[in-house]
XYZ file of C-alpha atoms in Angstrom:
741
model
C 0.019 -0.014 0.080
C 1.218 3.548 -0.869
C -0.329 6.567 0.060
C 0.131 9.291 -2.596
C -1.552 12.292 -1.396
C -3.775 13.889 1.365
C -6.036 16.852 1.237
C -7.130 18.310 4.780
C -9.887 20.563 3.715
C -10.617 20.935 7.495
C -8.976 19.306 10.201
C -7.586 20.682 13.207
C -5.183 23.619 12.332
C -4.943 22.781 8.716
C -7.356 24.073 6.194
C -7.139 23.549 2.382
C -3.755 21.913 2.898
C -2.522 19.590 0.118
C 0.466 16.886 0.999
C 2.026 14.853 -1.677
C 4.131 11.944 -0.456
C 7.372 10.077 -2.063
C 6.909 6.225 -2.142
C 9.822 5.679 0.248
C 10.818 8.020 3.098
C 8.872 10.974 4.149
C 10.614 13.083 6.671
C 8.622 16.037 8.439
C 11.086 17.965 10.238
C 9.440 21.048 12.266
C 9.285 22.288 15.843
C 6.527 21.364 18.168
C 2.926 22.712 17.421
C 3.555 23.035 13.743
C 1.011 20.497 13.075
C 2.956 17.201 12.449
C 0.750 15.137 14.801
C -2.069 16.869 13.265
C -1.100 15.555 9.804
C -0.494 11.913 11.045
C -3.936 11.867 12.835
C -5.452 13.456 9.751
C -3.994 10.700 7.177
C -5.658 7.785 9.557
C -8.804 9.889 9.759
C -8.866 10.225 5.970
C -8.323 6.361 5.815
C -10.587 5.142 8.527
C -12.547 7.805 9.800
C -13.065 9.037 13.372
C -15.313 6.180 14.700
C -14.304 3.422 17.388
C -13.803 -0.143 16.329
C -15.513 -3.200 17.749
C -18.729 -1.172 18.950
C -22.433 -1.691 17.450
C -23.220 2.042 17.962
C -21.555 5.284 16.109
C -19.228 6.122 18.962
C -16.578 8.619 17.943
C -12.938 8.590 19.018
C -11.961 10.945 21.752
C -9.823 12.731 19.249
C -12.925 13.754 17.119
C -13.634 16.910 19.070
C -9.910 17.803 19.458
C -9.358 17.837 15.718
C -12.448 19.701 14.523
C -11.519 22.408 12.135
C -10.197 25.561 13.882
C -11.560 27.628 10.870
C -14.722 28.240 9.327
C -15.288 25.017 6.987
C -16.439 21.404 6.959
C -14.627 18.420 8.855
C -13.303 17.171 5.461
C -10.491 15.045 4.178
C -9.525 13.383 0.675
C -6.853 10.692 0.404
C -5.425 9.089 -2.712
C -3.798 5.757 -2.413
C -2.474 2.557 -4.337
C -3.248 -0.751 -3.384
C -3.052 -4.084 -5.641
C -2.072 -2.229 -8.695
C -5.054 0.295 -8.332
C -5.407 3.909 -7.330
C -8.284 4.919 -5.037
C -9.577 8.426 -4.311
C -11.409 8.405 -0.728
C -13.424 11.584 0.104
C -14.754 11.860 3.869
C -17.053 14.366 5.329
C -16.440 13.725 9.033
C -19.362 16.249 10.297
C -21.592 14.258 12.398
C -24.847 16.399 10.861
C -23.449 15.470 7.411
C -21.163 12.450 7.853
C -20.410 10.795 4.443
C -17.781 8.854 2.513
C -17.134 8.273 -0.965
C -14.576 6.221 -2.897
C -13.602 6.643 -6.623
C -11.234 4.453 -8.755
C -8.684 6.529 -10.651
C -8.060 7.529 -13.321
C -11.629 7.458 -14.441
C -13.036 8.378 -11.001
C -15.432 5.677 -11.191
C -17.631 5.696 -7.889
C -17.480 2.336 -6.006
C -19.244 3.290 -3.047
C -22.176 1.126 -3.223
C -20.170 -1.655 -3.642
C -19.077 -1.638 -0.009
C -22.105 -2.117 2.687
C -22.216 -0.127 5.781
C -21.207 -2.186 8.827
C -22.951 -1.945 12.223
C -21.393 1.569 12.954
C -23.073 2.944 9.672
C -19.500 3.228 8.424
C -18.489 1.609 4.945
C -15.257 -0.391 5.609
C -13.246 0.456 2.478
C -9.878 -0.241 3.966
C -10.755 -3.094 6.148
C -11.962 -4.838 2.954
C -8.763 -4.006 1.172
C -6.470 -4.756 4.067
C -8.318 -7.074 6.208
C -7.288 -4.666 9.076
C -9.392 -2.269 11.355
C -8.405 1.057 12.361
C -7.233 -0.186 15.675
C -5.169 -3.170 14.098
C -3.883 -0.729 11.415
C -2.641 1.755 13.960
C -1.133 -0.735 16.405
C 1.323 -2.409 13.743
C 2.001 0.415 11.648
C 2.223 3.579 14.245
C 5.416 2.886 16.068
C 4.797 4.565 19.204
C 5.705 4.058 22.943
C 2.498 2.670 23.909
C 0.946 -1.081 24.380
C -1.061 -2.415 21.606
C -4.818 -1.421 21.722
C -6.199 -4.515 20.102
C -4.070 -7.308 21.009
C -6.786 -9.734 21.057
C -8.020 -8.954 17.729
C -4.520 -9.042 16.372
C -3.893 -12.710 16.987
C -6.261 -14.141 14.249
C -4.456 -11.918 11.602
C -1.018 -13.323 12.699
C -2.074 -16.733 12.641
C -3.971 -16.759 9.248
C -0.968 -17.986 7.470
C -0.253 -21.577 5.474
C 1.719 -22.613 8.836
C -1.614 -23.025 10.735
C -4.757 -25.007 10.154
C -7.104 -22.791 8.116
C -10.164 -24.652 9.342
C -9.162 -24.261 13.053
C -8.329 -20.685 12.507
C -11.555 -20.024 10.741
C -13.398 -22.000 13.642
C -11.549 -19.767 16.405
C -12.344 -16.334 14.338
C -15.879 -17.457 14.297
C -16.152 -18.421 17.665
C -14.359 -15.129 18.616
C -16.867 -13.235 16.653
C -19.728 -14.770 18.126
C -18.508 -14.342 21.480
C -17.893 -10.952 20.626
C -21.283 -10.431 19.120
C -22.761 -12.254 22.206
C -20.442 -10.160 24.816
C -19.090 -11.088 28.184
C -20.992 -8.951 30.473
C -24.770 -8.656 30.881
C -24.048 -4.786 31.494
C -22.708 -4.284 28.123
C -25.055 -1.985 26.057
C -24.018 -3.026 22.501
C -23.803 -6.852 22.942
C -26.541 -9.534 22.539
C -26.130 -10.492 26.025
C -26.335 -7.079 26.904
C -29.369 -6.255 25.005
C -31.010 -9.521 26.108
C -30.116 -8.669 29.711
C -31.642 -5.192 29.112
C -34.638 -6.592 27.409
C -35.120 -9.208 30.436
C -34.736 -6.501 32.895
C -37.028 -4.118 30.929
C -39.690 -6.891 30.568
C -39.416 -7.722 34.194
C -39.711 -3.687 35.041
C -42.608 -3.567 32.852
C -44.456 -6.584 34.665
C -43.750 -5.076 37.978
C -44.949 -1.614 36.540
C -48.017 -3.237 35.212
C -48.694 -4.971 38.396
C -48.214 -1.814 40.424
C -50.121 0.315 37.762
C -53.260 -2.308 38.019
C -52.919 -2.126 41.766
C -53.170 1.728 41.483
C -55.787 1.438 38.976
C -57.892 -0.544 41.176
C -57.380 1.602 44.157
C -58.188 4.791 41.973
C -61.117 2.969 40.413
C -62.550 2.380 44.075
C -61.812 6.052 45.028
C -63.518 7.228 41.753
C -66.636 5.437 42.554
C -66.854 6.824 46.202
C -65.929 10.430 44.698
C -68.841 10.015 42.094
C -71.306 9.042 44.849
C -70.235 11.969 47.024
C -70.339 14.224 44.029
C -73.954 13.111 43.121
C -74.786 13.949 46.662
C -73.456 17.233 46.706
C -75.195 18.170 43.287
C -78.189 17.178 44.771
C -77.481 19.306 47.996
C -76.243 22.292 45.757
C -79.803 22.054 43.867
C -81.692 22.038 47.247
C -79.822 25.123 48.480
C -80.096 26.986 45.317
C -84.009 26.420 45.575
C -84.014 27.472 49.041
C -81.838 30.632 48.143
C -84.371 31.403 45.218
C -87.190 30.871 47.646
C -85.552 33.214 50.117
C -84.990 35.835 47.186
C -88.730 35.869 46.698
C -89.384 36.289 50.293
C -86.801 39.192 50.415
C -88.573 40.838 47.595
C -92.109 40.444 49.279
C -90.338 41.602 52.748
C -89.258 44.735 50.758
C -92.762 45.222 49.495
C -94.102 44.938 53.025
C -91.610 47.450 54.480
C -92.542 49.826 52.159
C -96.069 49.383 52.656
C -95.684 49.434 56.292
C -95.162 53.310 56.266
C -98.912 53.708 54.644
C -102.004 53.351 56.436
C -103.747 50.177 55.758
C -107.063 50.517 53.920
C -110.113 48.014 54.671
C -109.126 45.590 51.819
C -105.304 45.619 52.633
C -105.761 43.688 55.994
C -106.449 40.465 54.140
C -103.033 41.083 52.062
C -101.304 41.559 55.192
C -102.521 38.460 56.856
C -101.974 36.293 53.840
C -98.261 37.636 53.419
C -97.425 37.515 56.840
C -94.140 36.067 57.507
C -94.658 34.760 61.136
C -97.423 34.079 63.689
C -96.193 37.160 65.553
C -96.750 39.506 62.544
C -100.277 37.705 62.073
C -101.020 38.363 65.417
C -99.833 42.087 65.288
C -102.170 42.459 62.196
C -105.253 40.919 63.905
C -104.753 43.002 66.978
C -104.589 46.178 65.043
C -107.514 45.188 62.720
C -109.464 44.598 65.749
C -108.625 47.688 67.623
C -109.323 49.661 64.373
C -112.920 48.045 64.094
C -113.725 48.914 67.599
C -112.921 52.415 67.103
C -114.881 52.589 63.845
C -117.963 51.016 65.981
C -117.274 54.131 68.321
C -117.305 56.211 65.458
C -120.639 54.830 64.330
C -122.341 55.777 67.657
C -121.230 59.097 67.448
C -122.763 59.203 63.963
C -126.202 59.772 65.416
C -124.953 62.932 67.070
C -123.396 64.009 63.926
C -126.682 63.619 62.338
C -128.365 66.068 64.975
C -125.749 68.459 64.258
C -126.266 68.295 60.749
C -130.008 69.144 61.354
C -129.231 71.922 63.610
C -126.726 73.070 60.729
C -129.983 73.045 58.314
C -132.075 75.155 60.689
C -129.243 77.665 61.087
C -128.852 77.771 57.517
C -132.524 78.693 57.100
C -132.427 81.177 59.965
C -129.302 82.560 58.537
C -131.186 83.150 55.174
C -134.018 84.860 57.277
C -131.587 86.883 58.973
C -130.245 88.235 55.898
C -133.485 88.852 54.441
C -134.395 90.646 57.567
C -131.492 92.749 57.267
C -132.436 93.686 53.799
C -135.859 94.762 54.907
C -134.242 96.727 58.006
C -132.118 98.404 55.256
C -134.930 99.059 53.012
C -137.114 100.420 55.977
C -134.382 102.678 56.974
C -134.045 104.069 53.510
C -137.578 104.699 53.319
C -137.686 106.758 56.763
C -134.770 108.634 55.387
C -136.672 109.484 52.362
C -139.635 110.362 54.605
C -137.446 112.635 56.733
C -136.050 114.305 53.719
C -139.692 115.081 52.572
C -140.699 116.393 55.981
C -137.580 118.557 56.069
C -138.728 120.177 52.489
C -142.162 120.661 53.961
C -141.104 122.423 57.278
C -138.588 124.769 55.361
C -139.237 128.527 56.184
C -138.748 131.717 53.891
C -136.028 132.726 56.505
C -132.645 131.376 55.978
C -131.671 130.798 59.569
C -134.893 128.921 60.395
C -133.830 126.632 57.359
C -130.325 126.423 58.411
C -131.405 125.461 62.002
C -133.388 122.748 60.972
C -130.654 121.490 58.442
C -128.301 121.339 61.569
C -130.762 119.463 63.823
C -131.405 116.932 61.000
C -127.794 116.439 60.783
C -127.355 115.860 64.523
C -130.043 113.498 64.469
C -128.488 111.515 61.732
C -125.148 111.418 63.469
C -126.508 110.315 66.765
C -128.648 107.718 64.983
C -125.746 106.442 63.183
C -123.669 106.431 66.509
C -126.198 104.332 68.668
C -126.863 101.774 65.887
C -123.062 101.229 64.824
C -122.496 100.649 68.598
C -125.182 97.979 68.971
C -123.712 96.551 65.741
C -120.404 96.294 67.162
C -121.419 94.637 70.550
C -123.293 92.190 68.421
C -120.385 91.512 66.536
C -118.294 90.959 69.419
C -120.826 88.688 71.234
C -120.800 86.423 68.417
C -117.089 86.132 68.171
C -117.108 85.447 71.777
C -119.647 82.417 71.737
C -117.297 81.133 68.807
C -114.262 81.286 70.909
C -116.333 79.578 73.750
C -116.357 82.695 75.923
C -120.073 82.461 76.499
C -120.208 84.924 79.395
C -118.565 87.621 77.483
C -120.773 86.902 74.535
C -124.070 87.256 76.682
C -122.789 90.760 78.035
C -121.973 91.643 74.372
C -125.487 90.807 73.177
C -126.982 92.543 75.936
C -124.921 95.612 75.220
C -125.920 95.452 71.489
C -129.807 95.103 72.450
C -129.691 98.058 74.880
C -128.066 100.638 72.248
C -130.244 99.060 69.166
C -133.522 99.652 71.363
C -132.439 103.159 72.511
C -131.909 104.209 69.045
C -135.186 102.881 67.548
C -137.243 104.501 70.672
C -135.727 107.939 70.304
C -135.546 108.451 66.581
C -138.666 106.735 65.988
C -140.887 109.512 67.246
C -138.925 112.343 65.902
C -139.527 110.762 62.404
C -143.040 110.559 63.002
C -143.321 114.099 63.901
C -141.099 115.260 61.016
C -143.425 113.084 58.572
C -146.464 114.981 60.044
C -144.808 118.159 59.271
C -143.975 117.181 55.944
C -147.435 116.121 55.184
C -148.912 119.672 56.193
C -146.277 121.141 54.297
C -145.628 121.471 50.429
C -144.321 117.829 49.965
C -146.280 115.667 47.254
C -148.787 113.675 48.922
C -148.227 110.719 46.306
C -144.541 110.186 47.321
C -145.323 110.456 51.036
C -148.100 107.936 50.563
C -146.107 105.568 48.498
C -143.130 105.619 51.160
C -145.695 105.164 53.976
C -147.215 102.040 52.079
C -143.895 100.597 51.356
C -142.650 100.923 55.295
C -146.056 99.260 56.320
C -145.520 96.400 53.876
C -141.811 96.131 54.910
C -142.876 95.844 58.579
C -145.375 93.304 57.623
C -142.868 91.325 55.784
C -140.344 91.489 58.818
C -143.450 90.384 61.243
C -144.170 87.520 59.048
C -140.362 86.492 58.906
C -139.774 86.584 62.877
C -143.012 85.035 63.287
C -141.779 81.927 61.891
C -139.059 81.494 64.679
C -141.501 82.456 67.545
C -140.107 85.855 67.951
C -142.438 88.869 68.746
C -139.928 91.498 67.428
C -136.840 91.971 65.623
C -134.531 91.905 68.764
C -136.095 88.566 70.125
C -135.583 87.242 66.550
C -131.831 88.155 67.089
C -131.820 86.664 70.561
C -133.005 83.091 69.276
C -130.560 83.181 66.269
C -127.865 83.922 68.634
C -129.087 80.787 70.905
C -129.122 78.766 67.917
C -125.857 79.690 66.620
C -124.323 79.079 70.214
C -125.840 75.710 70.499
C -124.545 74.770 66.933
C -121.206 76.016 67.592
C -120.881 73.910 70.918
C -122.203 70.542 69.233
C -119.598 71.387 66.132
C -116.961 71.948 68.793
C -117.942 68.899 70.487
C -118.062 66.698 67.368
C -114.859 68.126 65.990
C -113.028 67.231 69.341
C -114.536 63.848 69.303
C -113.398 63.515 65.611
C -109.780 64.712 66.353
C -109.752 62.245 69.284
C -110.938 59.476 67.107
C -108.242 60.374 64.491
C -105.661 60.820 67.083
C -106.452 57.370 68.439
C -106.636 55.882 64.841
C -103.077 57.485 64.245
C -101.634 56.161 67.523
C -102.998 52.336 66.547
C -101.680 52.841 63.050
C -98.160 53.955 64.277
C -98.043 51.154 66.748
C -98.984 48.705 64.248
C -96.488 50.058 61.886
C -93.756 50.149 64.563
C -94.663 46.731 65.767
C -94.619 45.478 62.036
C -91.289 46.970 61.225
C -89.546 45.716 64.455
C -91.262 42.403 63.458
C -89.833 42.821 59.800
C -86.391 43.569 61.120
C -86.401 40.448 63.259
C -87.563 38.404 60.181
C -84.988 39.977 58.118
C -82.033 39.284 60.748
C -83.234 35.669 60.622
C -83.565 35.540 57.132
C -80.094 37.364 56.543
C -78.584 34.596 59.143
C -80.102 31.892 57.170
C -78.893 33.160 54.015
C -75.367 33.386 55.286
C -75.428 29.832 56.405
C -77.156 28.543 53.042
C -74.384 30.472 51.177
C -71.661 29.188 53.334
C -73.047 25.750 52.966
C -73.212 26.168 49.089
C -69.792 27.726 48.925
C -68.625 24.515 50.768
C -70.337 22.127 48.473
C -69.060 24.043 45.454
C -65.612 23.962 46.849
C -65.761 20.308 47.506
C -67.425 19.657 43.851
C -64.473 21.521 42.395
C -62.138 19.391 44.475
C -63.905 16.054 43.565
C -63.675 16.883 39.991
C -60.031 17.632 40.206
C -59.391 14.465 41.990
C -61.481 12.334 39.374
C -59.694 14.236 36.647
C -56.597 13.352 38.190
C -57.433 9.891 38.877
C -58.511 9.589 35.173
C -55.172 10.735 34.007
C -53.324 8.519 36.374
C -55.381 5.631 35.113
C -54.763 6.592 31.414
C -51.057 6.959 32.394
C -50.867 3.486 33.952
C -52.986 1.741 31.458
C -50.180 0.235 29.319
C -51.464 -3.129 28.787
C -52.562 -6.432 30.458
C -50.344 -7.970 33.316
C -50.697 -11.442 31.607
C -49.217 -10.161 28.537
C -46.412 -8.468 30.463
C -45.953 -11.908 32.363
C -45.546 -13.784 29.092
C -43.180 -11.009 27.589
C -40.945 -11.217 30.740
C -40.790 -15.038 30.712
C -39.784 -15.057 27.073
C -37.277 -12.284 27.575
C -35.740 -14.326 30.621
C -35.716 -17.469 28.612
C -33.981 -15.778 25.651
C -31.337 -14.318 28.188
C -30.802 -17.942 29.708
C -30.652 -19.377 26.216
C -28.048 -16.886 25.220
C -26.117 -17.326 28.590
C -25.900 -21.137 27.716
C -24.802 -20.383 24.187
C -22.282 -17.997 25.351
C -20.980 -20.520 27.867
C -20.951 -23.164 25.126
C -19.099 -20.900 22.900
C -16.402 -20.138 25.473
C -15.860 -23.583 26.412
C -15.299 -24.487 22.621
C -13.036 -21.468 22.230
C -10.948 -22.309 25.407
C -10.757 -25.486 24.099
C -9.469 -24.497 20.574
C -7.371 -22.006 22.205
C -5.569 -24.706 24.266
C -5.036 -26.755 21.213
C -3.831 -23.519 19.604
C -1.309 -22.728 22.353
C 1.050 -25.684 21.262
C 0.806 -24.567 17.507
C 1.545 -20.833 18.658
C 4.754 -22.250 20.118
C 5.804 -22.781 16.653
C 4.593 -19.681 15.276
C 5.899 -17.288 17.826
C 9.560 -18.297 17.101
C 9.134 -16.724 13.674
C 7.786 -13.590 15.512
C 10.183 -13.445 17.955
C 13.209 -14.320 15.578
C 12.032 -11.045 13.550
C 11.828 -8.886 16.686
C 15.199 -10.135 18.139
C 16.757 -9.599 14.783
C 15.765 -5.924 14.743
C 16.565 -5.448 18.622
C 20.112 -6.897 17.694
C 20.444 -4.584 14.626
C 19.505 -1.374 17.002
C 21.623 -2.321 19.921
C 24.795 -3.388 17.833
C 24.245 -6.958 19.515
C 23.906 -5.978 22.905
C 20.568 -7.684 23.046
C 19.889 -10.589 20.663
C 16.876 -12.356 22.075
C 13.317 -10.725 22.237
C 10.248 -12.705 23.364
C 6.436 -11.482 22.611
C 3.761 -13.228 24.457
C 0.408 -13.307 22.394
C -1.447 -14.668 25.756
C -0.717 -11.306 27.434
C -1.252 -8.737 24.678
C 2.267 -9.427 22.885
C 4.003 -8.027 26.084
C 7.936 -7.915 25.444
C 10.414 -9.489 27.337
C 14.176 -9.289 26.993
C 17.139 -11.573 27.881
C 20.137 -9.730 29.612
C 22.954 -11.547 28.111
C 25.510 -10.814 30.924
C 23.544 -12.178 33.687
C 21.034 -14.220 31.642
C 18.181 -12.602 33.293
C 14.558 -12.238 31.743
C 13.778 -8.651 32.071
C 10.076 -7.344 31.588
C 9.918 -4.452 29.435
C 9.404 -1.890 32.019
C 12.224 -3.148 33.740
C 14.554 -1.479 30.969
C 15.547 1.873 30.396
C 13.335 4.415 28.655
C 15.479 4.346 25.467
C 15.599 0.493 25.501
C 11.866 0.425 26.171
C 11.292 2.517 22.781
C 13.741 0.240 20.774
C 11.670 -2.791 22.175
C 8.518 -1.038 21.010
C 9.998 -0.640 17.613
C 11.136 -4.157 17.376
C 7.672 -5.277 18.232
C 5.836 -3.285 15.880
C 8.195 -4.191 12.913
C 8.216 -7.893 13.826
C 4.073 -8.032 13.826
C 4.182 -5.612 10.692
C 6.220 -8.219 8.984
C 4.347 -11.142 10.093
C 0.982 -9.639 8.815
C 2.473 -8.301 5.609
C 3.988 -11.647 4.815
C 1.454 -12.868 2.156
C -0.321 -9.065 1.682
C 0.959 -5.857 0.323
C 3.418 -3.918 2.521
C 1.970 -1.262 4.753
C 3.372 2.192 5.522
C 5.276 3.079 8.741
C 4.568 5.995 11.055
C 7.085 7.245 13.357
C 6.233 10.600 15.317
C 8.858 11.666 17.315
C 9.918 8.058 18.050
C 13.651 8.567 18.403
C 13.825 11.288 21.257
C 15.284 8.761 23.645
C 17.818 7.121 21.438
C 21.342 7.869 21.804
C 23.326 8.902 18.689
C 24.815 5.353 18.103
C 21.661 3.361 18.053
C 19.775 6.075 16.388
C 22.345 5.763 13.586
C 21.836 2.080 13.392
C 18.184 2.370 13.545
C 17.894 4.836 10.647
C 20.185 2.606 8.700
C 17.643 -0.242 9.071
C 14.919 2.286 8.587
C 16.606 3.327 5.211
C 16.790 -0.305 4.179
C 13.200 -0.615 4.818
C 12.363 2.612 2.900
C 13.776 0.812 -0.352
C 10.599 -1.368 -0.339
C 8.132 0.189 2.112
C 6.581 3.870 2.327
C 7.679 5.462 5.705
C 6.401 8.815 7.334
C 8.858 10.096 9.852
C 7.882 13.081 11.954
C 10.319 14.719 14.012
C 11.258 18.182 15.917
C 15.166 17.525 15.684
C 17.303 17.699 12.574
C 19.569 14.858 13.612
C 17.232 12.111 12.135
C 17.352 14.220 8.686
C 21.132 14.458 8.910
C 21.442 10.782 9.433
C 19.138 9.887 6.629
C 20.460 12.396 4.018
C 23.013 10.185 2.517
C 20.786 7.267 1.944
C 18.111 9.585 0.696
C 20.311 11.386 -1.917
C 21.540 8.009 -3.142
C 17.767 6.796 -3.897
C 17.277 9.393 -6.703
C 13.963 10.960 -5.737
C 12.234 8.119 -3.994
C 12.351 9.986 -0.473
C 11.449 13.364 0.054
C 11.787 16.127 2.789
C 8.778 17.847 3.788
C 9.089 21.395 5.143
C 5.793 22.053 7.462
C 7.051 25.713 8.246
C 6.858 26.790 4.717
C 3.531 25.075 4.000
C 1.883 26.438 7.057
């Protein structure tokens, strides 16, 4: 195998870097941190990718994150190599989100990707098919470094696959190893058949336990839900009853409000029935009955007084007729006085003398008489009015005195001025007054007197003064009866008002008590309703939560889980039996192969001894590799003939033993296959000058037939190799990473 070129499109510090290699020795001389190890990792990643071997899931190497591109760009490599006379171009995208590998055949660039199937890691094993080596085996035997082998147990079949061994035995052993690897040794392994079976059995056992626990929980929840449903139905009925009672209470409250407003109005005769029908308690009904009975008793008293009221009304009728007659008499009196005045005027004209003084004296006398008459009659009228007012104000004594004085002054005026008027009339009649006017006035006065006499005779009075006395007596009696009636009515109204006020106050007090009781009952009902609603909400949440838990726990039947658990456990037992059988067969074959390995090991040991002898100049000549212990290296110390373990040697000698180990294994693997490249990354740090010279001479001889990659941070390797490289005529190349970087 020969690597011609590698392109690191994005790998660690390298970006769009292209490296072309010689078929022989390729020396990379550069200081530390210049990218030598990154280039070596890039070459191997370009060949094999960055996934681990011998796992069934896509697990990446620890170096995957370390060598992500430092710059913007894809995690990408392209490598060109020759194998079996053909040239291949392998293009890889290492990003996890777009991982891809494609292989082409030069020079036509024919794509061969689909010829290679994906393995259990979802990786197309191009190089494994070409070389028969995994990534771990390839790096174990080609990368010479100061580390033990990482895949020694997988290297043994490759070493024994030669004509010196029985191919059938090797094939059987390889198949046994493969089957055992597939089955796995530990039940905790996640990616082996045994681990999966154990995981499945544990999972099914857990599922069975979960289902049994779930059915237990479901049974408990179902019982609780039945109890909650019964309680919820009872609470729903209770809530309906409470709502109806609150609705009835609201109606009672509205009725109470109407009764409260009407309690300020006096009840009518028809409203008592409504009050008794709407009474909220027996106490209120008793209040209505007592008030109604008291008012009816008061009305009976009013009916008894109605007779007296009718007598008062009859007296009022007499008084009305008397008043009408009195007014008529007053009119007659006025007309009569007017007639007398006219007669007096006629008499005055008749008695007039030719002498002016006589006339004047008569006129003056007439004026004096008129003033005296007016004074007497006015004083009598004033006393009459005062007496009437006294009677109306219930001062009867003052009224009698006033009426007596009124009669006295009126009678005096009538007696004095009646005689004088008759004399004047006689004088006028004997004078020059016309007889027709005089006669007419006399007749009218007589007629007025007759009418007045008829009017007062109806009331049993002999004259006008007696008529006035009778009128005064009637007015006084009527006034007295009216006063008593008004007082009685006022007393009755006051009693009725007191009864109604007492009824109203008692009713409102009763209504307030009723309201207090109703509000207290309402608060209790509302509190009970609130508790019922809270409990109903709590029950709904509990039922909903229980349904959710039941739905979450309903994963299948217990019988089905039991059958699956038994099937998984049986599968695990069968796999364990098969593993034990394969292990027994493998151990038996390995015991049989142990003897045969003693015949193969001398060839590998001879090659390792040859290499160590070349390096040490014959100081050490005998090396042994133990396949049963991961090809551990032992050295025979010639002077004392002591067998030394590798870690008992010096650091430089340990590196030289690793060098001999890797070259011996590489030669044995490549005996019947193509040669593989050799990678040396600062391997010669602990070599002394002489052993380094001998080792590089050996490397130069290898470089005539093999491709070698030597990475170093010192120039002494280059100085020692230059003579050999110059003689090769372009087969070897020196790469300066400083310039390329």
